[in-house]
Coordinates of C-alpha atoms in Angstrom, one line a residue:
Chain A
X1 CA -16.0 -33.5 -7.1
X2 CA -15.8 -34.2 -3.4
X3 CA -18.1 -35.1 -0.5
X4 CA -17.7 -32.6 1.9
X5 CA -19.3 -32.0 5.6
X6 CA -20.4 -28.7 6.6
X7 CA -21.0 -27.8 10.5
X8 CA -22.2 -24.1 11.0
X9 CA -24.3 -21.7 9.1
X10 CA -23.9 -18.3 10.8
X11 CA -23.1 -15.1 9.0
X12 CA -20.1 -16.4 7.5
X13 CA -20.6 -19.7 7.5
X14 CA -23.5 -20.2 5.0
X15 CA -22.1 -17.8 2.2
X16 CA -18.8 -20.1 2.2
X17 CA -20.8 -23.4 2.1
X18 CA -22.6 -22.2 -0.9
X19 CA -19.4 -21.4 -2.2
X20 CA -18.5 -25.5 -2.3
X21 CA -22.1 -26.1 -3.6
X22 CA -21.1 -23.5 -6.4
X23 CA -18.2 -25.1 -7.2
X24 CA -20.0 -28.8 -7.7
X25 CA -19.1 -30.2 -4.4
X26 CA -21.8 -32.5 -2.7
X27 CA -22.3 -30.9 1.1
X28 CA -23.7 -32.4 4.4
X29 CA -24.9 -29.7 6.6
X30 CA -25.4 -29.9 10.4
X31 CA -25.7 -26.8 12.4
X32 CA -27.0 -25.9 15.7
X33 CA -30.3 -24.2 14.3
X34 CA -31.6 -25.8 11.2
X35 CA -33.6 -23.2 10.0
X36 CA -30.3 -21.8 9.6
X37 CA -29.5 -24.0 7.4
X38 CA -32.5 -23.8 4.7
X39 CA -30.6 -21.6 1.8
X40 CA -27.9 -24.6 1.7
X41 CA -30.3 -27.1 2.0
X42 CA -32.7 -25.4 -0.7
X43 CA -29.1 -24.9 -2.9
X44 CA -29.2 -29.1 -3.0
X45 CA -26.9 -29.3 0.6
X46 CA -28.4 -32.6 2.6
X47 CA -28.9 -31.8 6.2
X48 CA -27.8 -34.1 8.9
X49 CA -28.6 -34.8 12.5
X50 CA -24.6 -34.6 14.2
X51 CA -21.5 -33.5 13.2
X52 CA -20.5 -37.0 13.6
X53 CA -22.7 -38.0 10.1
X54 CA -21.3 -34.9 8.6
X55 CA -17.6 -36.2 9.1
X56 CA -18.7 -40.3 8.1
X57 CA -16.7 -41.0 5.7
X58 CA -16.8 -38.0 3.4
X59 CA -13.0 -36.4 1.9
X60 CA -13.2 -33.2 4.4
X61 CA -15.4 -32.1 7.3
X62 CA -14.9 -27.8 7.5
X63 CA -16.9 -26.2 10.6
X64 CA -17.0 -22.9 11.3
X65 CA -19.0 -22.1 14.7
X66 CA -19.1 -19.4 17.7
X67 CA -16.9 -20.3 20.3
X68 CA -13.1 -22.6 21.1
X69 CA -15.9 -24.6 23.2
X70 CA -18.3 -25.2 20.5
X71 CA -14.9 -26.3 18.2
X72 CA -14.1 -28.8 21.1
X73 CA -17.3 -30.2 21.5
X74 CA -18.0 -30.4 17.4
X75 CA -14.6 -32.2 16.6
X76 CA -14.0 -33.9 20.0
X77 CA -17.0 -34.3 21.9
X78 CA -19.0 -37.6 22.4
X79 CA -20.8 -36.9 18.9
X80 CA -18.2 -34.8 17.1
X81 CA -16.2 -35.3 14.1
X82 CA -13.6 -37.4 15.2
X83 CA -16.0 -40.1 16.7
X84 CA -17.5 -41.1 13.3
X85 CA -17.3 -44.9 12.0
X86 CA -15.4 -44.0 9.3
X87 CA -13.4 -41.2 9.9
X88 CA -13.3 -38.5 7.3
X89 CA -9.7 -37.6 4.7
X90 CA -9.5 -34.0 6.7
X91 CA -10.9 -31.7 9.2
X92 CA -10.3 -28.3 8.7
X93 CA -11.8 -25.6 11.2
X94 CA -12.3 -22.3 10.0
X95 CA -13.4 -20.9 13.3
X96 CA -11.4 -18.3 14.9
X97 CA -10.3 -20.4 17.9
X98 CA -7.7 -21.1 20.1
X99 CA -4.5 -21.8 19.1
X100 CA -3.4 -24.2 21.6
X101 CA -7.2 -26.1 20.7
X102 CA -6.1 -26.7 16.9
X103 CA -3.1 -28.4 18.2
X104 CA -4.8 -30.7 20.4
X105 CA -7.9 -31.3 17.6
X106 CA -4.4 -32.2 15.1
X107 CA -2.7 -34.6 17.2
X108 CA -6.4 -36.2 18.0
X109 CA -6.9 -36.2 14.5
X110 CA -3.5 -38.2 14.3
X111 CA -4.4 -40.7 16.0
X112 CA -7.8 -41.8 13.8
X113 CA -5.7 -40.6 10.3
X114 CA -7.5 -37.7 9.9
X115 CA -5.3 -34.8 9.2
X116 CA -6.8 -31.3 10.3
X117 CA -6.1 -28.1 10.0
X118 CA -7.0 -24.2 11.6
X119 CA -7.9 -22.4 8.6
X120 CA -9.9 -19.2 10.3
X121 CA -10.7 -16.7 7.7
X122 CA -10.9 -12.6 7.1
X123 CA -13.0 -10.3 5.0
X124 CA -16.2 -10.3 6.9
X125 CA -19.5 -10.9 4.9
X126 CA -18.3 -9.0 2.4
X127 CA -15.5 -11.2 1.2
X128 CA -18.0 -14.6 2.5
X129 CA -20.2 -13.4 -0.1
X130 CA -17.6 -12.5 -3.0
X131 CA -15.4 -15.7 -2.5
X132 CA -12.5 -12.9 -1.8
X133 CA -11.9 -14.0 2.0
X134 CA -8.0 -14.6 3.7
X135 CA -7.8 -17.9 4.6
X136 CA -4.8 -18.2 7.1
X137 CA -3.7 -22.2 7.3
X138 CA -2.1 -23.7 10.0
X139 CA -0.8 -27.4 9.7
X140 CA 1.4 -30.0 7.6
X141 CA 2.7 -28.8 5.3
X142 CA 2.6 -31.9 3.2
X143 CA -1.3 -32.5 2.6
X144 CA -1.6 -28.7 2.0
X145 CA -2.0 -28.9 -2.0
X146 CA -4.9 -31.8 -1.0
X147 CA -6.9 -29.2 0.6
X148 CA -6.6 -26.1 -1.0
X149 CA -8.6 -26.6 -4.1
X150 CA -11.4 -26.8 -1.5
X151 CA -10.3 -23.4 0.0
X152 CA -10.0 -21.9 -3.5
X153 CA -13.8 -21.3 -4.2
X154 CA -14.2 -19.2 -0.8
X155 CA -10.7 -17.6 -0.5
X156 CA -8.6 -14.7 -2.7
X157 CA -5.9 -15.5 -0.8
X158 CA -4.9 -19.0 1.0
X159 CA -1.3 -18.5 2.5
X160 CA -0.2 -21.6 4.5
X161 CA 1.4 -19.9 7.4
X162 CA 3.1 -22.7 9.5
X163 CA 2.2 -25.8 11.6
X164 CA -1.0 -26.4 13.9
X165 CA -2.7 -23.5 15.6
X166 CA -0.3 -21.4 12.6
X167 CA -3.9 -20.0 11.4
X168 CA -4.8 -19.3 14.5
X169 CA -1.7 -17.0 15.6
X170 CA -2.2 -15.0 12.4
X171 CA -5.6 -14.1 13.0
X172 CA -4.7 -13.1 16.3
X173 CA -2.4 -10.9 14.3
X174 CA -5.1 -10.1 11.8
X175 CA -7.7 -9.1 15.0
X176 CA -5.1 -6.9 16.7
X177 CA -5.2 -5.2 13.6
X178 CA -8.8 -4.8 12.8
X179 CA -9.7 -3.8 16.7
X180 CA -7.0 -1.0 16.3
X181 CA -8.4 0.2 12.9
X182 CA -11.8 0.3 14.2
X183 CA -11.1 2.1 17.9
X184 CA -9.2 4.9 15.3
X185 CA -12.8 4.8 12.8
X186 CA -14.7 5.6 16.0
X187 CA -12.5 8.3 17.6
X188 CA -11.4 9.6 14.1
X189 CA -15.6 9.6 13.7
X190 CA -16.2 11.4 17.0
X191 CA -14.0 14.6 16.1
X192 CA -15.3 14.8 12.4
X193 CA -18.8 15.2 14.4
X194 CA -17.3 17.7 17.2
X195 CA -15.5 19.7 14.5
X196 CA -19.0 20.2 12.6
X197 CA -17.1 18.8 9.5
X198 CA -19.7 16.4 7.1
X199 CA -18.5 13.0 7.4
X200 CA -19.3 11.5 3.9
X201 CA -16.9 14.4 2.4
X202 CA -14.3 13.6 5.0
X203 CA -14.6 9.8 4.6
X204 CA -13.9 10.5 0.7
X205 CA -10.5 12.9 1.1
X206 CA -9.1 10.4 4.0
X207 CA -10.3 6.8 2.5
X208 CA -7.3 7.4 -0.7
X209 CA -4.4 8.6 1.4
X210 CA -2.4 6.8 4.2
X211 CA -5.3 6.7 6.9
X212 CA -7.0 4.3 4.0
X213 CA -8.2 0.7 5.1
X214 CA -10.9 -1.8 4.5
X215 CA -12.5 -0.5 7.7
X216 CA -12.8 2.6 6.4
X217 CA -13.7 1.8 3.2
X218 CA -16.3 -1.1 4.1
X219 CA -17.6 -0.4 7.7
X220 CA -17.7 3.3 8.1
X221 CA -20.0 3.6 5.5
X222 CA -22.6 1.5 7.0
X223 CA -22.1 3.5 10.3
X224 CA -23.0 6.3 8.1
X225 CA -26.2 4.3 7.0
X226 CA -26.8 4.2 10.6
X227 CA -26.7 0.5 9.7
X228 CA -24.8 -1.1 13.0
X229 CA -26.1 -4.9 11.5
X230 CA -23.9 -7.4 11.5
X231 CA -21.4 -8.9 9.5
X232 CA -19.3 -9.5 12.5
X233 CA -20.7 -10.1 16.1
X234 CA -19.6 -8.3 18.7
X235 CA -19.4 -11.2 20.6
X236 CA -17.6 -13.0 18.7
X237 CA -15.1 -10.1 18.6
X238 CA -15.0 -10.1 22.4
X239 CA -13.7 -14.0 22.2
X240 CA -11.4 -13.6 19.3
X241 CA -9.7 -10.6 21.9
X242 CA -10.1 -12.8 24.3
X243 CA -8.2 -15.0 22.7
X244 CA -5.6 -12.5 21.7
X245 CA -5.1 -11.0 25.0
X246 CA -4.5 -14.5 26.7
X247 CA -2.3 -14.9 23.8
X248 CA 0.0 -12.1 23.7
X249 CA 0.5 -12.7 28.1
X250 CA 0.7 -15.8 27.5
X251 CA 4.0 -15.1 24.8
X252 CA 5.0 -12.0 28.5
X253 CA 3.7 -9.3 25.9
X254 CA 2.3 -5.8 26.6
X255 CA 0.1 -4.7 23.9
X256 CA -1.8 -1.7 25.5
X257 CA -3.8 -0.6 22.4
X258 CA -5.0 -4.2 21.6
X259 CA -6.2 -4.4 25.8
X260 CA -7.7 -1.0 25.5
X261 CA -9.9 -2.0 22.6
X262 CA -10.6 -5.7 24.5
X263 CA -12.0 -3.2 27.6
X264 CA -14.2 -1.5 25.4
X265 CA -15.8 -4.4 23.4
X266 CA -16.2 -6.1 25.8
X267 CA -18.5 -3.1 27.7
X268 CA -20.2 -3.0 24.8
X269 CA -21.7 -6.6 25.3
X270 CA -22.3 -5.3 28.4
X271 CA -24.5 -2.9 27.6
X272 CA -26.3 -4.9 25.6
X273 CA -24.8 -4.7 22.1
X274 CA -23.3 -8.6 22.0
X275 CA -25.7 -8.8 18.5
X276 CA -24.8 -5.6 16.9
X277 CA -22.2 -5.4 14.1
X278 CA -18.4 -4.6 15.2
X279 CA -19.2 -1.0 14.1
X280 CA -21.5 -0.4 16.7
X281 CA -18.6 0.6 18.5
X282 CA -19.6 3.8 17.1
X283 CA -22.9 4.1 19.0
X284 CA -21.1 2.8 22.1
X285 CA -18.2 5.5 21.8
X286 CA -21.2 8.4 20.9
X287 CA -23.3 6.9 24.1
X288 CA -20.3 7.2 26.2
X289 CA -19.6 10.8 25.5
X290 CA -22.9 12.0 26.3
X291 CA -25.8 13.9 24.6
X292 CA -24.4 16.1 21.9
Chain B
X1 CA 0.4 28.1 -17.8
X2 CA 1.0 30.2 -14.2
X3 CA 3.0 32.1 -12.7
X4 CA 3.7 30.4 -9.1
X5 CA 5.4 30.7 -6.0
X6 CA 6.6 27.6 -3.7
X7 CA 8.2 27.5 -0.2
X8 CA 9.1 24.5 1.5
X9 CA 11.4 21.6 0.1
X10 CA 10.8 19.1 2.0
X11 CA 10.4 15.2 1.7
X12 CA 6.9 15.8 0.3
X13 CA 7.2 19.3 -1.0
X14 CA 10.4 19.1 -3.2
X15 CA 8.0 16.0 -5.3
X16 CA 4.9 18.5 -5.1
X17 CA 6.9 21.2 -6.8
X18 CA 8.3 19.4 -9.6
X19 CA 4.8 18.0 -10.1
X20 CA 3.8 21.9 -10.8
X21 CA 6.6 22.3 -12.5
X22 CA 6.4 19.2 -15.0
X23 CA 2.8 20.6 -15.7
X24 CA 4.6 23.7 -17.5
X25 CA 3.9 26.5 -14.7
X26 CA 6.6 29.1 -14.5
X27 CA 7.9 28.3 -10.3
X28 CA 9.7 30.5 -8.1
X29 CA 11.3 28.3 -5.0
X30 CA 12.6 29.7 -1.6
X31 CA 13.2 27.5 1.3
X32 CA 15.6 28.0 4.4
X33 CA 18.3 25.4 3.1
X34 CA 19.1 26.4 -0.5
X35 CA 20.5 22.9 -1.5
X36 CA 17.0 21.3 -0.8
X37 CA 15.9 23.3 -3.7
X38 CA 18.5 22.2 -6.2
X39 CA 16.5 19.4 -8.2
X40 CA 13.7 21.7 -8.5
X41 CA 16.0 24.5 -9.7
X42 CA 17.8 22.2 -12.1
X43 CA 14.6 21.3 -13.7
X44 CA 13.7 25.1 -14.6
X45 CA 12.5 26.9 -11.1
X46 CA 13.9 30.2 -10.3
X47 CA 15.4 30.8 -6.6
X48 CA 14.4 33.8 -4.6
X49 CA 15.4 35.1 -1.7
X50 CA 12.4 35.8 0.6
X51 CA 8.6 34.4 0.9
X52 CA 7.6 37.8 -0.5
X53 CA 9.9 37.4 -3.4
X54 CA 8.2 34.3 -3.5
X55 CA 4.7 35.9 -3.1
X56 CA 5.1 39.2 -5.2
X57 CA 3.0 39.2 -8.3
X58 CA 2.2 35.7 -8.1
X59 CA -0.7 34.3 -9.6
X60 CA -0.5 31.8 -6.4
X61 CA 2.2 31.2 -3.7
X62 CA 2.3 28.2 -1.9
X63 CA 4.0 26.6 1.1
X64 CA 4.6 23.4 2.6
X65 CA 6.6 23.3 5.9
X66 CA 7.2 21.9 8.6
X67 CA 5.8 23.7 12.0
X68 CA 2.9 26.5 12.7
X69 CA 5.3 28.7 13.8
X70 CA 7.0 28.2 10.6
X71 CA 3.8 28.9 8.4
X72 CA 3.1 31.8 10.4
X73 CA 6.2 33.3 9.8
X74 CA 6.7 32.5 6.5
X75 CA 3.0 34.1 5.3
X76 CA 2.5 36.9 8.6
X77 CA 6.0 37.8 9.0
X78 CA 8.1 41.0 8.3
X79 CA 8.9 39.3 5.1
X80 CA 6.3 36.8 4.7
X81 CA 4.1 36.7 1.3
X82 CA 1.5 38.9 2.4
X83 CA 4.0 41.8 2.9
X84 CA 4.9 41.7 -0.9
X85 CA 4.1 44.8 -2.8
X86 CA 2.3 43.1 -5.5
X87 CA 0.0 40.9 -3.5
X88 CA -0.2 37.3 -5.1
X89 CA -3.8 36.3 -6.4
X90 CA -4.1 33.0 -4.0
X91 CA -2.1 31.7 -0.9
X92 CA -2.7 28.3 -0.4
X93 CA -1.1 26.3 2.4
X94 CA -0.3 23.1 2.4
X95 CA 1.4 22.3 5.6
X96 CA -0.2 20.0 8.3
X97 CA -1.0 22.8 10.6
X98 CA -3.5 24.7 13.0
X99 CA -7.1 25.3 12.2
X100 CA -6.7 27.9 13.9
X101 CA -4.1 29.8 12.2
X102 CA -5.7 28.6 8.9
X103 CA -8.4 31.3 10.1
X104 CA -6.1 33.9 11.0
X105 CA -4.4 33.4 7.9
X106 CA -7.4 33.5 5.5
X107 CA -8.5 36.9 7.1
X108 CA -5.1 38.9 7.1
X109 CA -5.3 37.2 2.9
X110 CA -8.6 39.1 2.9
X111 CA -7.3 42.5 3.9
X112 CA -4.3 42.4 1.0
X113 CA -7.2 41.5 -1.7
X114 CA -5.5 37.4 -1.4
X115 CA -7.6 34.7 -1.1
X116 CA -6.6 32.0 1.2
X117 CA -6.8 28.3 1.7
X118 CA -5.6 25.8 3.8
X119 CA -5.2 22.4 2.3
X120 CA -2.7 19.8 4.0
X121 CA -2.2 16.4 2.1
X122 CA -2.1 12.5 2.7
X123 CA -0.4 10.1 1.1
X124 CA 3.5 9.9 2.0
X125 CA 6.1 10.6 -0.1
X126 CA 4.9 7.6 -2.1
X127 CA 2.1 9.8 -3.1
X128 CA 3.7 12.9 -3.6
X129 CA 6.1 11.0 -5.9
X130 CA 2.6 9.5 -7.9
X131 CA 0.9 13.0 -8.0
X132 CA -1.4 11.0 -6.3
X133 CA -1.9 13.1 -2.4
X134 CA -5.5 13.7 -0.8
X135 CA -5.3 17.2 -0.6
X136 CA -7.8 18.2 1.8
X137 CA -9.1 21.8 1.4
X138 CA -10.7 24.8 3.5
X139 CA -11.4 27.9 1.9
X140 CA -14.0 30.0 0.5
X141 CA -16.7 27.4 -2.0
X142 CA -16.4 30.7 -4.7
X143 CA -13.3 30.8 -5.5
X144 CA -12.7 26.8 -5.6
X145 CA -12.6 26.4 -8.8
X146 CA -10.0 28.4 -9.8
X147 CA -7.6 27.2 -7.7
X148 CA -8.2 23.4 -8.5
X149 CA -6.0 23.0 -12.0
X150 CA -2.9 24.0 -9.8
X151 CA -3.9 21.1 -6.8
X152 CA -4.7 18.5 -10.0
X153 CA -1.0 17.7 -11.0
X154 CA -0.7 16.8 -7.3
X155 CA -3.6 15.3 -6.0
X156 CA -5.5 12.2 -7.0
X157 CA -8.4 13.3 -4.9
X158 CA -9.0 16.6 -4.2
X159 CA -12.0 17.9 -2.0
X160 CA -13.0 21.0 -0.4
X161 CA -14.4 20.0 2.9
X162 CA -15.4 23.4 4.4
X163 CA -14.8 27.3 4.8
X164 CA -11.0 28.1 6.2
X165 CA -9.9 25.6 8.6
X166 CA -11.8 22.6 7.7
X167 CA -8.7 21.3 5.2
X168 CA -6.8 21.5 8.9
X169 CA -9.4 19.5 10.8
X170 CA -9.9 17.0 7.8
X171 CA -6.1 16.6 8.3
X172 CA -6.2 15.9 11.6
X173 CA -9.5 13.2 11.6
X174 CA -6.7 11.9 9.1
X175 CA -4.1 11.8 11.5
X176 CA -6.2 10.1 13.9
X177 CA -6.8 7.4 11.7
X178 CA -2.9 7.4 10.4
X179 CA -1.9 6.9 14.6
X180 CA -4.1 4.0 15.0
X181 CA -3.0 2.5 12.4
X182 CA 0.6 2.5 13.1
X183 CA 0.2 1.7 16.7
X184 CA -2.4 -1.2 15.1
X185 CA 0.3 -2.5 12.9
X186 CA 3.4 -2.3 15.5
X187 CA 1.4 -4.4 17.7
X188 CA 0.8 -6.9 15.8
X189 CA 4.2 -7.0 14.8
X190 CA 5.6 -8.0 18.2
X191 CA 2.9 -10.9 18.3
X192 CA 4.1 -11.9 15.3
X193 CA 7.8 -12.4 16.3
X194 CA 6.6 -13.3 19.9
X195 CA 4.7 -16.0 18.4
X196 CA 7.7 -17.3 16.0
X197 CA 5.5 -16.6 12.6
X198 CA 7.3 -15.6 9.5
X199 CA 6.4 -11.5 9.0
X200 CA 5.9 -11.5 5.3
X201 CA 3.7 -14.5 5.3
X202 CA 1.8 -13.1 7.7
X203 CA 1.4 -9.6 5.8
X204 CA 0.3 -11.2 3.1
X205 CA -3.0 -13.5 4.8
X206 CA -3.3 -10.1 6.7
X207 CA -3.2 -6.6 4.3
X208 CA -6.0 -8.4 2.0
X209 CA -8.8 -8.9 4.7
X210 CA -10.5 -7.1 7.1
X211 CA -7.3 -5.6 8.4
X212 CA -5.7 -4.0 5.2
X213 CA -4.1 -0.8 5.2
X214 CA -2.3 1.8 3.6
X215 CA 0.0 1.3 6.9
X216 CA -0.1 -2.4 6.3
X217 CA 0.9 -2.3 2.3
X218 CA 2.9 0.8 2.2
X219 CA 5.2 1.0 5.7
X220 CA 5.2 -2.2 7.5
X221 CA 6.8 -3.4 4.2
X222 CA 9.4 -0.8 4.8
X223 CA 10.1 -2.2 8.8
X224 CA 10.4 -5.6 7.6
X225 CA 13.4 -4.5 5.5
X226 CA 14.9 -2.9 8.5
X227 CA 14.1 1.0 6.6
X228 CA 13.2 3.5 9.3
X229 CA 13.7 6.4 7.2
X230 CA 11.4 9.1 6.5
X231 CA 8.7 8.9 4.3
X232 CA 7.5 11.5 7.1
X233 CA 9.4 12.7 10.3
X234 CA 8.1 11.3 13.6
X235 CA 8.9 14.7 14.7
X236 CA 6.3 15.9 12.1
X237 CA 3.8 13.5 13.3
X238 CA 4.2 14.6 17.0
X239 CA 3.7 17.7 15.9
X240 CA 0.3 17.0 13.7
X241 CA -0.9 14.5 17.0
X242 CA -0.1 17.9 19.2
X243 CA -2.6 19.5 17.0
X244 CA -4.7 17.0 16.9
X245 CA -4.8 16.3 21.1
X246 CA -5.4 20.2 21.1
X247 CA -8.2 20.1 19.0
X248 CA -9.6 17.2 20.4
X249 CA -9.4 18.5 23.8
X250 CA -11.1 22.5 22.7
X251 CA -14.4 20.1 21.6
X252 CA -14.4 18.5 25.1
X253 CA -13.3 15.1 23.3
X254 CA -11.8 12.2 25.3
X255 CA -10.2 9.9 22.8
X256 CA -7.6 7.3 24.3
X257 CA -6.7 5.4 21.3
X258 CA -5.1 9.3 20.1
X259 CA -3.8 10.3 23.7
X260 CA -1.9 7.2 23.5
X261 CA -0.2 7.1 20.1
X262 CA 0.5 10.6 20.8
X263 CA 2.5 9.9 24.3
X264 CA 4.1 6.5 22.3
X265 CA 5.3 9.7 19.9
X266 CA 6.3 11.7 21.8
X267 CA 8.9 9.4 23.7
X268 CA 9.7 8.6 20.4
X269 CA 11.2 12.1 19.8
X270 CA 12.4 12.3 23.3
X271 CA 14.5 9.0 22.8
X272 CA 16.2 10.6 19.6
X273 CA 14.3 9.4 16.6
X274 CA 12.6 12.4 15.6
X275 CA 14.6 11.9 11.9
X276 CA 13.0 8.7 11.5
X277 CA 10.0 7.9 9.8
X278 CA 6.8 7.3 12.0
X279 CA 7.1 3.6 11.0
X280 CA 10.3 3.6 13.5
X281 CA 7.3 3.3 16.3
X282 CA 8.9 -0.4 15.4
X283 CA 12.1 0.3 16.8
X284 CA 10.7 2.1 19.7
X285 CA 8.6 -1.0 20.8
X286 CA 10.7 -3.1 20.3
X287 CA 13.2 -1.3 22.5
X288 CA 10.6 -1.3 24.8
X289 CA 10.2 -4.4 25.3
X290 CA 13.6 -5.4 26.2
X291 CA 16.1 -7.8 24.4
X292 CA 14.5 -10.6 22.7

């Protein structure tokens, strides 16, 4: 069994710590809010004051946080990761970040022997909870087989996909993908209403055939609960489009459906709806066509 | 076991038949090019001449092609089923067509003693192969039942969503979610080759999270093989997103994410690849955006 550190205990992050714990791993926890932290630290997890005592001298330091600035600042900063005494085996951020970021955080990492990876992750609380979740690894390709029995007790599939900031690309991929599923929920959700057809009945004929996805099959129900909690922020959806959008120009590409989804979540947290659940699109789509 | 009629051998509908066929009911086949109907005469259909041979003295009659006009033709017309002397017990439709018409068509049923449903289908010619469609039904709740046994061979789930019409407006919430999908999943795919990752590494970290698909697992599969054939015409699918736009617009709906995939569609057809399959909004892109 390893020592591990652990920096961030947000939706996600929590359920995959316990995961480690689970599997016999001892865990340090740090995270911005420790009363975030109380079901790890309750489940035998020891808390601690910095990411930099997470990373001393333990085999891996894994953080999965909000923002590419809170990566930064966590790995890189004047307490982060990177700074501790005795530098940690690996680093591997799970945060859906910035590719060009997990390049720089790798060839830092370099230089005190500590070999990091962007391993961001898919399957929302749902697969956090089941151990079930994509893990998309970016890095060398060398040290992979070191770190994947540490991936294996929170992911159903861990698929190294190339060098640094390789993760990150593929969840750009992955987030293109998801925003386009659920703008086509919303609107496909705003004609079953005008069209006075029930949508639990509709939900059940067009989940099987070749609409079907895990949106459909995971979030629409919970729209149908009325249940717009989240899962996955709206916020953080707005930086991982971000992140996609400055991307895709970035590589001179015009991707019109993924910008048209980026213009509406991004309204959303502007009216107000940052906290809600990405399926809150829904009430954002039914506010914007008026009273019914 | 039934006595049945069948128009329409199409992609799906040739499958379809021999699905009714395999389950022992006695089949009658007419469709405009003989030679589509040849596997499902070999296996023990008889070939008429009309729709109302087709029709006459049928327990059901059923069709499955490709435009409106076509269905209205085929069923309303100076030779269409309803015309047959011996009016057949059932008509049930199974083209992707008007709600409309679906109406229109259930009535005239009504004043020859047939009972009429609309009840399009989802699932590709993957699913018509497996007997394993959504076959999405409007018609009158009575009468349900008795219609079922001949849907079964086909469909893995079979639902009636509403009186006449609602199968076609089921369809087309279906469609909705089918566009955005595609358009999700070509998308992604020119990020992915924009940002030099491998395509089938990718699919796999991607079609198990969050963004899994039907699209994802059954026809991007298909583009990375370089096989743009139909599964289902793109000129079929601009003619179900014409529907759909039409509808759409008669509620008083806005919905981009469909007026877009429709237009991408559309100069799809216009640019000559109305015989491919709707995953050929690949090629289209790609074209799109100029040599790589």
């Amino acid at each position: 069994m390893s020592e591990l550190g652990w920096i961030g205990c947000g939706v996600m992050g929590c359920s995959m710590a316990g995961k480690l714990l689970e599997a016999g791993h001892r865990l340090r926890v740090h995270t911005r809010t420790r009363s975030k932290a109380r079901t790890l630290l309750d489940a035998g997890a020891t808390w601690v004051d910095s990411p930099r005592e997470a990373a001393d001298g333990v085999d891996a330091v894994f953080s999965i946080v909000g923002y590419p600035e809170d990566v930064k600042e966590i790995h890189l900063g004047p307490s982060g990761t990177l700074s501790a005494d005795d530098a940690p085996g690996f680093l591997i951020d799970l945060t859906t970040s910035d590719p060009g970021l997990a390049v720089e955080i790798r060839d830092r990492g370099l230089e005190r022997g500590v070999v990091a990876y962007d391993a961001p992750v898919s399957g929302g609380d749902v697969g956090a909870r089941n151990g079930s979740l994509s893990i998309m690894v970016g890095g060398d390709a060398e040290r992979f087989d070191s770190i994947r029995p540490w991936l294996e007790p929170m992911g159903g599939t861990i698929v190294l996909q190339g060098g640094p900031g390789a993760g990150q690309k593929t969840k750009i991929v992955n987030q293109i993908l998801v925003a386009a599923s659920m703008v086509g929920a919303c609107e496909a959700l705003r004609f079953t209403e005008a069209a006075g057809l029930d949508p639990r009945r509709v939900l059940e004929s067009v989940s099987t055939g070749a609409a079907g996805s895990w949106t459909l099959s995971n979030l629409v129900p919970r729209i149908l609960d009325g249940d717009y909690e989240p899962g996955f922020f709206v916020e953080h959806f707005v930086k991982d489009l971000g992140i996609a959008i400055r991307s895709a120009r970035s590589l001179g590409l015009d991707l019109p459906g993924l910008e048209h989804a980026e213009s509406l979540y991004r309204a959303m947290e502007a009216a107000g709806l940052g906290r809600k659940g990405t399926q809150a699109l829904d009430l954002h789509l039914k506010a914007a066509s008026g009273p019914s």
